[in-house]
Coordinates of C-alpha atoms in Angstrom, one line a residue:
X155 CA -0.2 0.1 -0.2
X156 CA 3.1 2.3 0.8
X157 CA 4.5 1.9 -2.8
X158 CA 1.1 2.6 -4.5
X159 CA 0.6 5.6 -2.5
X160 CA 4.1 7.2 -3.3
X161 CA 3.8 6.3 -7.0
X162 CA 0.3 8.0 -7.1
X163 CA 2.2 10.9 -5.5
X164 CA 4.9 10.9 -8.1
X165 CA 2.2 10.8 -10.9
X166 CA 0.6 13.7 -9.3
X167 CA 3.5 15.7 -8.9
X168 CA 4.8 15.1 -12.6
X169 CA 1.4 15.8 -13.9
X170 CA 1.2 19.3 -12.1
X171 CA 4.8 20.0 -13.4
X172 CA 3.8 19.5 -17.1
X173 CA 0.6 21.7 -16.5
X174 CA 2.6 24.5 -15.2
X175 CA 5.3 24.2 -17.9
X176 CA 2.3 24.4 -20.6
X177 CA 0.7 27.3 -18.8
X178 CA 4.0 29.3 -18.6
X179 CA 4.9 28.6 -22.3
X180 CA 1.5 29.6 -23.4
X181 CA 1.5 33.0 -21.6
X182 CA 4.1 34.1 -24.2
X183 CA 2.2 33.9 -26.9
X184 CA -1.0 35.6 -25.8
X185 CA -2.0 38.4 -28.4
X186 CA -2.1 41.8 -26.9
X187 CA -5.7 43.6 -27.6
X188 CA -6.5 44.8 -30.8
X189 CA -6.1 48.5 -32.1
X190 CA -8.5 51.0 -33.0
X191 CA -8.3 53.3 -36.0
X192 CA -6.5 56.6 -35.2
X193 CA -8.7 59.6 -35.9
X194 CA -6.2 62.4 -35.9
X195 CA -4.5 63.6 -39.2
X196 CA -4.8 60.5 -40.9
X197 CA -6.2 61.8 -44.4
X198 CA -6.6 59.1 -47.1
X199 CA -5.1 60.8 -50.1
X200 CA -2.2 63.2 -48.9
X201 CA 0.3 62.3 -45.9
X202 CA 0.0 64.4 -42.7
X203 CA 2.9 66.3 -41.4
X204 CA 3.9 63.7 -39.3
X205 CA 4.3 61.0 -41.9
X206 CA 7.8 62.2 -42.7
X207 CA 9.1 61.4 -39.1
X208 CA 8.0 57.8 -39.2
X209 CA 10.6 55.3 -37.9
X210 CA 8.6 52.1 -37.8
X211 CA 5.6 50.4 -39.4
X212 CA 3.9 47.1 -39.3
X213 CA 1.1 45.6 -41.0
X214 CA -1.6 44.1 -38.3
X215 CA -3.9 41.6 -39.7
X216 CA -4.5 39.3 -36.7
X217 CA -7.8 37.3 -36.6
X218 CA -10.6 38.9 -35.1
X219 CA -8.9 42.7 -35.0
X220 CA -9.2 45.3 -37.6
X221 CA -6.7 45.0 -40.3
X222 CA -4.4 48.0 -40.6
X223 CA -1.0 49.6 -40.1
X224 CA 0.7 50.5 -36.8
X225 CA 3.0 53.4 -37.2
X226 CA 5.4 55.2 -34.9
X227 CA 7.0 58.7 -35.4
X228 CA 10.3 60.0 -33.9
X229 CA 8.3 62.0 -31.9
X230 CA 7.2 59.1 -30.0
X231 CA 3.7 58.8 -31.2
X232 CA 1.9 55.9 -32.6
X233 CA -1.0 55.8 -35.2
X234 CA -3.1 52.9 -36.2
X235 CA -4.3 53.6 -40.0
X236 CA -6.7 51.7 -41.9
X237 CA -5.6 49.7 -44.6
X238 CA -7.1 51.5 -47.3
X239 CA -5.2 54.7 -46.6
X240 CA -4.2 56.0 -49.9
X241 CA -0.8 57.8 -48.7
X242 CA 0.6 54.7 -46.8
X243 CA -0.3 52.3 -49.5
X244 CA 1.4 54.6 -52.3
X245 CA 4.5 54.7 -49.8
X246 CA 4.4 50.7 -49.5
X247 CA 4.2 50.2 -53.1
X248 CA 7.0 52.7 -54.1
X249 CA 9.0 51.0 -51.5
X250 CA 9.7 54.1 -49.8
X251 CA 8.2 52.7 -46.4
X252 CA 8.5 48.9 -45.3
X253 CA 5.6 47.4 -43.2
X254 CA 6.1 43.8 -42.6
X255 CA 3.5 41.8 -41.0
X256 CA 3.5 42.0 -37.0
X257 CA 4.4 38.9 -35.8
X258 CA 5.8 39.6 -32.1
X259 CA 7.4 42.4 -30.3

């Protein structure tokens, strides 16, 4: 009886360890909240003044979220633009702005 009790404790301990490892490793892959489109100076045809100060751009098309572009400026401002914004599409097509898909940060 003693050996079966210690065996069951060992199985319980191993099961708990595996569950803890799974939960910790899964926490790294949790997606952050979806963005909302910026409403400030994101005209569709002409680029706003801050567009010349863009330092990074990422395409965000995660499932369940609105598709668009996350743009950061040198002034430490972040904008989330609609995917049909003409000036950003033009910059991407001309390859003057690279917006790779956002995988993780």
